[in-house]
Short mmCIF file of C-alpha atoms in Angstrom, two decimals:
data_model
loop_
_atom_site.label_atom_id
_atom_site.label_comp_id
_atom_site.label_asym_id
_atom_site.label_seq_id
_atom_site.Cartn_x
_atom_site.Cartn_y
_atom_site.Cartn_z
CA MET A 1 6.44 -18.99 -23.52
CA ILE A 2 10.12 -18.15 -22.96
CA SER A 3 10.63 -17.43 -26.66
CA LYS A 4 7.69 -15.01 -26.63
CA ILE A 5 9.10 -13.20 -23.62
CA THR A 6 12.53 -12.94 -25.21
CA ALA A 7 10.90 -11.71 -28.43
CA ILE A 8 9.13 -8.84 -26.61
CA LEU A 9 12.31 -8.18 -24.67
CA ALA A 10 14.31 -8.01 -27.90
CA LYS A 11 11.71 -5.63 -29.36
CA GLU A 12 11.99 -3.34 -26.33
CA ILE A 13 15.77 -3.33 -26.47
CA THR A 14 16.03 -2.71 -30.21
CA SER A 15 13.40 0.03 -30.15
CA ASP A 16 15.23 1.74 -27.30
CA LEU A 17 18.59 1.34 -29.02
CA ARG A 18 17.23 2.76 -32.25
CA ASN A 19 15.89 5.73 -30.39
CA PRO A 20 18.32 6.03 -27.49
CA TYR A 21 17.22 9.49 -26.39
CA THR A 22 14.71 8.30 -23.78
CA LEU A 23 17.25 6.01 -22.13
CA ALA A 24 19.94 8.65 -22.40
CA GLY A 25 17.46 11.10 -20.90
CA SER A 26 17.00 8.90 -17.85
CA GLY A 27 20.75 8.50 -17.53
CA LEU A 28 21.29 12.22 -17.80
CA PHE A 29 18.57 12.85 -15.23
CA LEU A 30 20.42 10.51 -12.90
CA LEU A 31 23.79 12.16 -13.46
CA SER A 32 22.43 15.67 -13.05
CA SER A 33 20.63 14.84 -9.82
CA LEU A 34 23.79 13.17 -8.52
CA PHE A 35 25.77 16.25 -9.38
CA VAL A 36 23.21 18.61 -7.83
CA CYS A 37 23.45 16.59 -4.61
CA TYR A 38 27.23 16.72 -4.78
CA ILE A 39 27.27 20.51 -5.23
CA ALA A 40 24.72 20.96 -2.46
CA ALA A 41 26.30 18.65 0.13
CA LYS A 42 29.97 18.16 -0.93
CA ARG A 43 30.68 15.75 1.93
CA ILE A 44 28.46 13.32 3.79
CA ASN A 45 29.97 11.72 6.88
CA VAL A 46 26.90 10.07 8.39
CA VAL A 47 26.19 6.65 6.90
CA ALA A 48 22.41 6.94 7.36
CA THR A 49 22.28 10.20 5.39
CA TRP A 50 24.61 8.83 2.74
CA VAL A 51 22.40 5.80 2.15
CA ALA A 52 19.13 7.76 2.33
CA LEU A 53 20.29 10.29 -0.28
CA PHE A 54 21.44 7.46 -2.54
CA TRP A 55 18.04 5.77 -2.44
CA ILE A 56 16.16 9.03 -2.96
CA ILE A 57 18.18 9.57 -6.15
CA ILE A 58 17.45 5.99 -7.27
CA LEU A 59 13.75 6.47 -6.51
CA PHE A 60 13.39 9.63 -8.58
CA THR A 61 15.37 8.14 -11.44
CA SER A 62 13.19 5.04 -11.46
CA PHE A 63 9.96 7.06 -11.55
CA ASN A 64 11.42 8.88 -14.51
CA ALA A 65 12.67 5.77 -16.28
CA VAL A 66 9.68 3.48 -15.76
CA ALA A 67 6.91 6.02 -16.31
CA LYS A 68 7.69 6.11 -20.00
CA SER A 69 7.33 2.36 -20.53
CA PHE A 70 3.55 2.40 -20.85
CA VAL A 71 3.05 6.03 -21.66
CA SER A 72 5.04 5.58 -24.84
CA GLU A 73 2.74 2.80 -26.02
CA THR A 74 -0.17 4.22 -27.96
CA ARG A 75 -3.62 2.71 -27.69
CA GLU A 76 -3.41 1.27 -31.19
CA ARG A 77 -0.10 -0.39 -30.47
CA MET A 78 -1.50 -1.90 -27.27
CA LEU A 79 -4.38 -3.37 -29.29
CA TYR A 80 -1.84 -4.87 -31.67
CA PHE A 81 0.10 -6.44 -28.80
CA TYR A 82 -3.16 -7.77 -27.47
CA THR A 83 -3.64 -9.83 -30.62
CA LEU A 84 -0.09 -11.16 -30.45
CA HIS A 85 0.69 -12.02 -26.85
CA HIS A 86 -0.64 -13.37 -23.62
CA PRO A 87 -0.89 -10.59 -21.00
CA GLY A 88 1.31 -12.50 -18.56
CA GLN A 89 4.10 -12.72 -21.11
CA PHE A 90 3.70 -9.06 -21.93
CA ILE A 91 3.94 -7.77 -18.35
CA ALA A 92 6.71 -10.25 -17.53
CA SER A 93 8.88 -8.99 -20.37
CA LYS A 94 8.09 -5.36 -19.52
CA MET A 95 9.11 -6.00 -15.93
CA ILE A 96 12.29 -7.80 -16.89
CA TYR A 97 13.20 -4.98 -19.25
CA ASN A 98 12.50 -2.25 -16.70
CA GLY A 99 14.35 -4.27 -14.09
CA LEU A 100 17.41 -4.53 -16.33
CA VAL A 101 17.34 -0.80 -17.12
CA LEU A 102 17.03 0.12 -13.47
CA ILE A 103 19.71 -2.30 -12.35
CA VAL A 104 22.11 -0.78 -14.90
CA LEU A 105 21.12 2.77 -13.92
CA SER A 106 21.46 2.14 -10.19
CA SER A 107 24.80 0.38 -10.64
CA VAL A 108 26.03 3.45 -12.49
CA ALA A 109 24.52 5.57 -9.73
CA ALA A 110 26.25 3.52 -7.02
CA PHE A 111 29.58 3.85 -8.81
CA VAL A 112 29.35 7.60 -9.44
CA TYR A 113 27.81 8.31 -6.04
CA SER A 114 30.51 6.51 -4.11
CA THR A 115 33.13 8.29 -6.20
CA LEU A 116 31.68 11.74 -5.52
CA PHE A 117 30.88 11.12 -1.87
CA SER A 118 33.71 8.92 -0.67
CA MET A 119 32.51 6.29 1.79
CA GLU A 120 34.13 3.08 2.83
CA ILE A 121 31.75 0.20 2.07
CA ASN A 122 32.67 -2.68 4.33
CA ASP A 123 30.55 -5.42 2.78
CA LEU A 124 30.61 -4.74 -0.95
CA ALA A 125 28.88 -7.96 -2.01
CA LEU A 126 25.87 -7.35 0.21
CA PHE A 127 25.73 -3.69 -0.84
CA ALA A 128 25.59 -4.80 -4.48
CA TYR A 129 22.90 -7.35 -3.60
CA GLY A 130 20.82 -4.62 -1.92
CA VAL A 131 21.18 -2.25 -4.88
CA VAL A 132 20.31 -4.92 -7.47
CA PHE A 133 17.29 -6.38 -5.70
CA GLY A 134 16.11 -2.99 -4.46
CA ALA A 135 16.18 -1.65 -8.01
CA SER A 136 14.44 -4.70 -9.44
CA GLY A 137 11.72 -4.55 -6.77
CA ILE A 138 11.11 -0.87 -7.48
CA SER A 139 10.90 -1.52 -11.19
CA PHE A 140 8.44 -4.41 -10.73
CA VAL A 141 6.06 -2.29 -8.66
CA LEU A 142 6.39 0.73 -10.93
CA SER A 143 5.86 -1.28 -14.13
CA MET A 144 2.55 -2.49 -12.76
CA LEU A 145 1.50 0.89 -11.37
CA SER A 146 2.44 2.80 -14.51
CA THR A 147 -0.17 0.75 -16.41
CA ILE A 148 -2.73 1.79 -13.79
CA ALA A 149 -1.64 5.42 -13.95
CA SER A 150 -1.66 5.45 -17.74
CA LYS A 151 -5.27 4.22 -17.76
CA ALA A 152 -6.20 7.10 -15.49
CA GLY A 153 -4.57 9.53 -17.90
CA ARG A 154 -2.62 11.55 -15.32
CA ASN A 155 0.70 9.94 -15.49
CA LEU A 156 3.59 11.12 -13.40
CA THR A 157 1.69 12.72 -10.50
CA LEU A 158 -0.66 9.81 -10.08
CA LEU A 159 2.22 7.35 -10.41
CA ALA A 160 4.01 9.08 -7.55
CA VAL A 161 0.89 9.14 -5.36
CA LEU A 162 0.10 5.50 -6.03
CA GLY A 163 3.68 4.32 -6.00
CA LEU A 164 5.25 5.84 -2.90
CA PRO A 165 3.15 4.09 -0.22
CA ILE A 166 3.45 0.76 -2.00
CA LEU A 167 7.17 1.13 -2.63
CA LEU A 168 7.98 1.94 0.97
CA PRO A 169 8.40 -1.64 2.25
CA ILE A 170 10.94 -2.35 -0.50
CA ILE A 171 12.77 0.95 0.00
CA LEU A 172 12.86 0.53 3.76
CA VAL A 173 14.31 -2.98 3.62
CA ALA A 174 16.78 -1.95 0.92
CA ILE A 175 17.90 1.07 2.96
CA THR A 176 18.42 -1.04 6.10
CA LEU A 177 20.27 -3.71 4.15
CA THR A 178 22.61 -1.32 2.35
CA LYS A 179 23.21 0.77 5.46
CA ASN A 180 24.19 -2.35 7.39
CA ALA A 181 26.38 -3.38 4.45
CA VAL A 182 28.21 -0.05 4.54
CA ASP A 183 28.65 -0.46 8.30
CA GLY A 184 29.85 -4.02 7.76
CA ILE A 185 27.29 -5.72 9.97
CA ASP A 186 27.56 -9.47 10.19
CA TRP A 187 25.63 -11.89 7.97
CA SER A 188 23.88 -13.39 10.97
CA VAL A 189 21.89 -10.14 11.27
CA GLN A 190 21.72 -9.36 7.57
CA TRP A 191 20.37 -12.62 6.17
CA LYS A 192 16.79 -11.87 7.17
CA TYR A 193 16.81 -8.49 5.41
CA ALA A 194 18.36 -10.11 2.36
CA PHE A 195 15.67 -12.77 2.45
CA VAL A 196 12.80 -10.29 2.91
CA LEU A 197 14.07 -8.13 0.05
CA PHE A 198 14.13 -11.17 -2.21
CA ALA A 199 10.69 -12.28 -1.00
CA LEU A 200 9.25 -8.81 -1.67
CA ASN A 201 10.53 -9.07 -5.23
CA VAL A 202 8.81 -12.41 -5.64
CA VAL A 203 5.55 -11.09 -4.12
CA CYS A 204 5.48 -8.08 -6.46
CA LEU A 205 6.26 -10.25 -9.46
CA ALA A 206 3.54 -12.76 -8.60
CA LEU A 207 0.92 -10.08 -7.86
CA SER A 208 1.61 -8.32 -11.15
CA LEU A 209 1.42 -11.55 -13.14
CA VAL A 210 -1.93 -12.39 -11.52
CA LEU A 211 -3.47 -8.92 -11.71
CA PHE A 212 -2.22 -7.57 -15.04
CA PRO A 213 -4.61 -9.64 -17.21
CA TYR A 214 -7.51 -7.74 -15.61
CA LEU A 215 -6.05 -4.37 -16.59
CA TRP A 216 -4.98 -5.45 -20.03
CA ARG A 217 -8.18 -5.04 -21.99
CA GLU A 218 -9.22 -1.69 -20.56
CA MET B 1 -25.91 -6.32 1.73
CA LYS B 2 -28.43 -6.28 4.56
CA LEU B 3 -27.63 -6.65 8.23
CA HIS B 4 -30.06 -8.48 10.47
CA ILE B 5 -31.55 -6.35 13.27
CA SER B 6 -29.94 -8.54 15.93
CA PHE B 7 -26.51 -7.50 14.66
CA LYS B 8 -27.45 -3.84 15.02
CA ILE B 9 -28.76 -4.30 18.54
CA SER B 10 -25.68 -6.23 19.59
CA ALA B 11 -23.46 -3.56 18.01
CA VAL B 12 -25.08 -0.87 20.16
CA VAL B 13 -25.07 -3.01 23.31
CA LEU B 14 -21.47 -4.14 22.89
CA VAL B 15 -20.13 -0.67 22.12
CA LEU B 16 -21.98 0.83 25.09
CA PHE B 17 -20.65 -2.02 27.25
CA ALA B 18 -17.12 -1.36 26.00
CA ILE B 19 -17.32 2.38 26.70
CA THR B 20 -18.85 2.18 30.18
CA VAL B 21 -17.32 -1.03 31.55
CA GLY B 22 -14.02 -0.19 29.84
CA MET B 23 -13.85 2.94 31.98
CA LEU B 24 -15.09 1.34 35.22
CA VAL B 25 -13.52 -2.12 35.33
CA ASP B 26 -10.51 -2.81 37.55
CA VAL B 27 -7.33 -2.94 35.49
CA PRO B 28 -3.88 -4.20 36.52
CA ARG B 29 -1.83 -1.45 38.20
CA LEU B 30 1.45 -1.18 36.31
CA ASP B 31 4.28 1.32 36.28
CA ILE B 32 4.21 3.93 33.49
CA LEU B 33 1.11 2.38 31.91
CA ASN B 34 -1.17 3.10 34.90
CA GLU B 35 -4.70 3.86 33.77
CA SER B 36 -3.62 4.30 30.15
CA ILE B 37 -3.80 0.52 29.84
CA ARG B 38 -7.51 1.09 29.23
CA ASN B 39 -6.53 2.23 25.76
CA LEU B 40 -6.53 -1.46 24.89
CA PHE B 41 -10.33 -1.25 24.77
CA TYR B 42 -10.35 1.66 22.31
CA HIS B 43 -7.09 1.79 20.35
CA VAL B 44 -6.54 -1.90 19.68
CA THR B 45 -10.21 -2.52 18.99
CA SER B 46 -10.40 0.24 16.38
CA TRP B 47 -7.35 -1.18 14.61
CA PHE B 48 -8.97 -4.61 14.66
CA ALA B 49 -12.14 -3.15 13.18
CA MET B 50 -10.07 -1.35 10.53
CA VAL B 51 -8.19 -4.50 9.60
CA PHE B 52 -11.46 -6.42 9.44
CA LEU B 53 -13.00 -3.82 7.11
CA PHE B 54 -9.90 -3.71 4.91
CA ILE B 55 -9.97 -7.49 4.63
CA ALA B 56 -13.64 -7.24 3.64
CA SER B 57 -12.72 -4.65 1.03
CA PHE B 58 -9.91 -6.88 -0.27
CA VAL B 59 -12.30 -9.81 -0.54
CA TYR B 60 -14.88 -7.73 -2.40
CA SER B 61 -12.21 -6.45 -4.81
CA ILE B 62 -11.28 -10.04 -5.64
CA ARG B 63 -14.96 -10.92 -5.99
CA TYR B 64 -15.44 -7.94 -8.30
CA LEU B 65 -12.62 -9.09 -10.57
CA ASN B 66 -14.25 -12.51 -10.77
CA SER B 67 -17.86 -11.42 -11.10
CA GLY B 68 -17.87 -7.96 -12.67
CA ASN B 69 -20.75 -7.12 -10.35
CA GLU B 70 -20.78 -3.35 -9.73
CA GLN B 71 -22.21 -3.79 -6.23
CA HIS B 72 -19.06 -5.62 -5.20
CA ASP B 73 -17.00 -2.65 -6.36
CA LEU B 74 -19.21 -0.27 -4.40
CA LEU B 75 -18.84 -2.41 -1.28
CA ALA B 76 -15.05 -2.52 -1.70
CA LYS B 77 -15.00 1.28 -1.82
CA ILE B 78 -17.29 1.70 1.20
CA PHE B 79 -15.32 -0.75 3.33
CA VAL B 80 -12.18 1.26 2.59
CA GLN B 81 -13.90 4.53 3.52
CA VAL B 82 -15.31 3.21 6.79
CA GLY B 83 -12.06 1.37 7.53
CA MET B 84 -10.16 4.64 7.18
CA VAL B 85 -12.43 6.27 9.78
CA PHE B 86 -11.51 3.48 12.22
CA GLY B 87 -7.88 3.83 11.17
CA ALA B 88 -7.96 7.54 11.97
CA ALA B 89 -9.56 6.76 15.34
CA GLY B 90 -6.86 4.19 16.03
CA LEU B 91 -4.16 6.67 15.05
CA VAL B 92 -5.53 9.41 17.34
CA THR B 93 -6.04 7.12 20.34
CA GLY B 94 -2.58 5.67 19.78
CA MET B 95 -1.02 9.13 19.64
CA LEU B 96 -2.70 10.16 22.89
CA TRP B 97 -1.50 6.96 24.55
CA ALA B 98 2.02 7.51 23.24
CA LYS B 99 2.06 11.06 24.67
CA TYR B 100 1.46 9.74 28.20
CA THR B 101 3.61 6.63 28.09
CA TRP B 102 6.43 7.42 25.65
CA GLY B 103 6.38 11.19 26.14
CA ALA B 104 5.68 12.21 22.54
CA TYR B 105 2.75 12.07 20.16
CA TRP B 106 4.81 10.57 17.41
CA VAL B 107 8.06 8.63 17.51
CA PRO B 108 9.98 7.25 14.51
CA ASP B 109 8.85 3.70 15.15
CA PRO B 110 8.35 1.07 12.41
CA LYS B 111 4.86 0.19 13.62
CA LEU B 112 3.68 3.80 13.64
CA ASN B 113 5.20 4.59 10.28
CA GLY B 114 3.69 1.43 8.86
CA ALA B 115 0.25 2.44 10.05
CA ALA B 116 0.57 5.94 8.62
CA ILE B 117 1.80 4.63 5.27
CA ALA B 118 -1.00 2.07 5.11
CA LEU B 119 -3.52 4.87 5.52
CA LEU B 120 -1.68 6.87 2.82
CA ALA B 121 -1.99 3.92 0.45
CA TYR B 122 -5.73 3.83 0.99
CA LEU B 123 -5.97 7.60 0.49
CA ALA B 124 -4.15 7.02 -2.81
CA TYR B 125 -6.81 4.41 -3.59
CA MET B 126 -9.54 7.04 -3.11
CA ILE B 127 -7.64 9.53 -5.28
CA LEU B 128 -7.27 6.90 -7.97
CA ARG B 129 -11.01 6.23 -7.84
CA ASN B 130 -11.83 9.90 -8.15
CA SER B 131 -9.48 10.46 -11.08
CA LEU B 132 -11.26 7.86 -13.20
CA THR B 133 -14.59 8.86 -14.66
CA ASP B 134 -15.77 5.76 -16.51
CA SER B 135 -17.34 3.50 -13.88
CA LEU B 136 -16.29 0.19 -15.44
CA THR B 137 -12.64 1.19 -15.86
CA ARG B 138 -12.66 2.69 -12.40
CA ALA B 139 -14.02 -0.47 -10.81
CA LYS B 140 -11.49 -2.72 -12.49
CA ILE B 141 -8.41 -0.57 -11.99
CA SER B 142 -9.18 0.35 -8.40
CA ALA B 143 -9.84 -3.31 -7.57
CA VAL B 144 -6.38 -4.18 -8.87
CA TYR B 145 -4.80 -1.37 -6.87
CA ASN B 146 -6.74 -2.34 -3.76
CA ILE B 147 -5.40 -5.90 -3.91
CA PHE B 148 -1.87 -4.61 -4.42
CA ALA B 149 -2.19 -2.11 -1.58
CA PHE B 150 -3.65 -4.67 0.82
CA VAL B 151 -0.84 -7.17 0.34
CA MET B 152 1.75 -4.44 0.86
CA MET B 153 -0.12 -3.20 3.95
CA VAL B 154 0.00 -6.67 5.47
CA ILE B 155 3.74 -6.82 4.88
CA PHE B 156 4.31 -3.31 6.14
CA VAL B 157 2.15 -3.32 9.25
CA PHE B 158 2.42 -6.92 10.38
CA ILE B 159 5.70 -8.36 9.12
CA LEU B 160 8.34 -5.61 8.94
CA PRO B 161 7.83 -4.19 12.49
CA ARG B 162 8.43 -7.65 13.91
CA MET B 163 11.88 -7.75 12.30
CA THR B 164 13.29 -4.59 13.86
CA ASP B 165 13.24 -3.01 17.28
CA SER B 166 9.96 -1.38 18.06
CA LEU B 167 8.59 0.39 21.08
CA HIS B 168 5.09 -0.74 20.27
CA PRO B 169 3.65 -3.43 22.57
CA GLY B 170 3.70 -6.84 20.91
CA ASN B 171 6.70 -6.05 18.68
CA GLY B 172 10.45 -6.30 18.90
CA GLY B 173 10.46 -8.30 22.13
CA ASN B 174 7.94 -6.07 23.94
CA PRO B 175 5.08 -7.98 25.53
CA ALA B 176 1.64 -7.36 24.10
CA PHE B 177 -1.19 -6.37 26.41
CA SER B 178 -2.12 -9.99 26.95
CA GLY B 179 1.15 -10.30 28.89
CA TYR B 180 -0.14 -7.79 31.49
CA ASP B 181 -3.62 -9.21 31.76
CA LEU B 182 -3.09 -11.86 34.38
CA ASP B 183 -6.64 -12.40 35.67
CA ASN B 184 -8.43 -12.12 32.32
CA THR B 185 -10.59 -9.13 33.35
CA MET B 186 -9.32 -7.18 30.40
CA ARG B 187 -10.14 -9.92 27.95
CA PHE B 188 -13.66 -9.86 29.34
CA VAL B 189 -14.03 -6.30 27.99
CA PHE B 190 -11.63 -6.50 25.07
CA TYR B 191 -13.31 -9.26 23.05
CA PRO B 192 -16.86 -7.84 23.29
CA ALA B 193 -15.47 -4.40 22.42
CA THR B 194 -13.73 -5.75 19.31
CA ILE B 195 -16.87 -7.49 18.12
CA GLY B 196 -18.95 -4.40 18.91
CA TRP B 197 -16.75 -2.04 16.88
CA ILE B 198 -16.63 -4.47 13.97
CA LEU B 199 -20.42 -4.78 13.96
CA LEU B 200 -20.75 -1.01 14.18
CA GLY B 201 -18.41 -0.68 11.22
CA LEU B 202 -20.49 -3.15 9.25
CA TRP B 203 -23.65 -1.25 10.13
CA ILE B 204 -22.17 2.08 8.97
CA SER B 205 -21.01 0.35 5.78
CA GLU B 206 -24.48 -1.04 5.21
CA LEU B 207 -26.09 2.39 5.58
CA ARG B 208 -23.55 3.94 3.24
CA PHE B 209 -24.07 1.14 0.77
CA ARG B 210 -27.81 1.74 0.75
CA VAL B 211 -27.43 5.50 0.36
CA ASP B 212 -24.83 5.13 -2.39
CA SER B 213 -26.76 2.56 -4.37
CA LEU B 214 -29.92 4.68 -4.11
CA SER B 215 -28.13 7.78 -5.34
CA GLN B 216 -26.57 5.73 -8.13
CA LYS B 217 -30.01 4.50 -9.08
CA MET B 218 -31.28 8.05 -8.97
CA ASN B 219 -28.51 9.17 -11.32
CA ASP B 220 -29.28 6.33 -13.71
CA ASP B 221 -32.95 7.25 -13.67
CA LEU B 222 -32.02 10.87 -14.25
CA ASP B 223 -30.15 9.89 -17.38
CA ILE B 224 -33.14 8.00 -18.71
CA LYS B 225 -35.82 10.47 -17.74
CA SER B 226 -33.89 13.68 -18.10
CA ASP B 227 -36.67 15.07 -20.26
CA ARG B 228 -39.23 14.42 -17.53
CA LEU B 229 -37.67 16.03 -14.52
CA ASP B 230 -40.82 15.82 -12.42
CA SER B 231 -40.61 12.03 -12.28
CA ILE B 232 -37.34 11.79 -10.33
CA PRO B 233 -37.79 9.15 -7.65
CA ARG B 234 -37.31 10.53 -4.19
CA LEU B 235 -35.35 8.81 -1.48
CA ASP B 236 -38.34 8.51 0.86
CA GLU B 237 -40.30 6.54 -1.70
CA GLU B 238 -38.00 3.57 -1.33
#
């Protein structure tokens, strides 16, 4: 089970490293949108705006980065995977891979963003927690929905339409958590947001593992 | 799906009861709320009916994934459609109520935003259905999305607003309407009204189900007998 998942994971990583242009494309998309925001706004003093802009950038980058994960798989290759793996293992490794990519991308984003728009983050640990689990939650939902959208044939538009309403709980909790972290609000208030963000990750993971086998053979 | 006639009669009776008695009954006199407290009979009941229909749709999506029965898929779709009508009614009545008690049709409140986003998710479900042409693929994929959307709706509408401050009655430390209803007169209208709207929703769903399955049957027959156009079965023959 674990060895299968790591095998698919290793395949994803090597195939992306051999052909790094798609990953580099997502990274470049992220950097350009960061820079466009910087040129447009130059300074952001309000914490709420600062955090909201950050998450909008993360959201667009993740749509861009995750959409390719199933679009790039041709029908024939999917049939081949179908003979090799259990669907649960397949979606689990896809989600882990997308989660890793997004966590790396959003960490880079957090670093560059806070360099461009200087802001004093009072609770750095909790901010990092919010970014990591927010990004992983987004990637879990989008991995699942990009399979749905790829079946329907209209990829990016449909993914956005399907994804935004479902992503909102995660985004909203992540925004509140990171905003409070920047403000340095005490743990006694923050723990419930931290818990809900984690629980949302678990819910998305469990739902995808249960539901993906039904989509698999289509 | 076939509703017994007694359900239909009680739907009509209960809804009429809710509309007339809901307007005439004595309600507690409270500051700010005043007569707008009667919205309990219309706004809250339509949301209850919507939630009931969405739960029904969720159940039928799960049943479809287990059974592969196309009728279950059709029912899941119809419950979403009818549920959205009740959702829209709940949204409009809520906005009117908000105008007279909070002073604005829409305020940035977690409960309101949750409700709007939940409706958006179900609109996305309808768009997804329409963008798939093959009926088997459509049934399977939309059932999966429906289950996903329902779980997120539950989290968004019922769990998240309770964590933050909310103006909405029943959230963020505000008392729900039951806190104002000291002599139980409002319950006396509220419960029948809820049941009445739910039954009415089921009745509408049943009618839609019958129309949709007949037109589906007609299309199937058309495919078979396309060379004999004069033998198309007509609706009134059923």
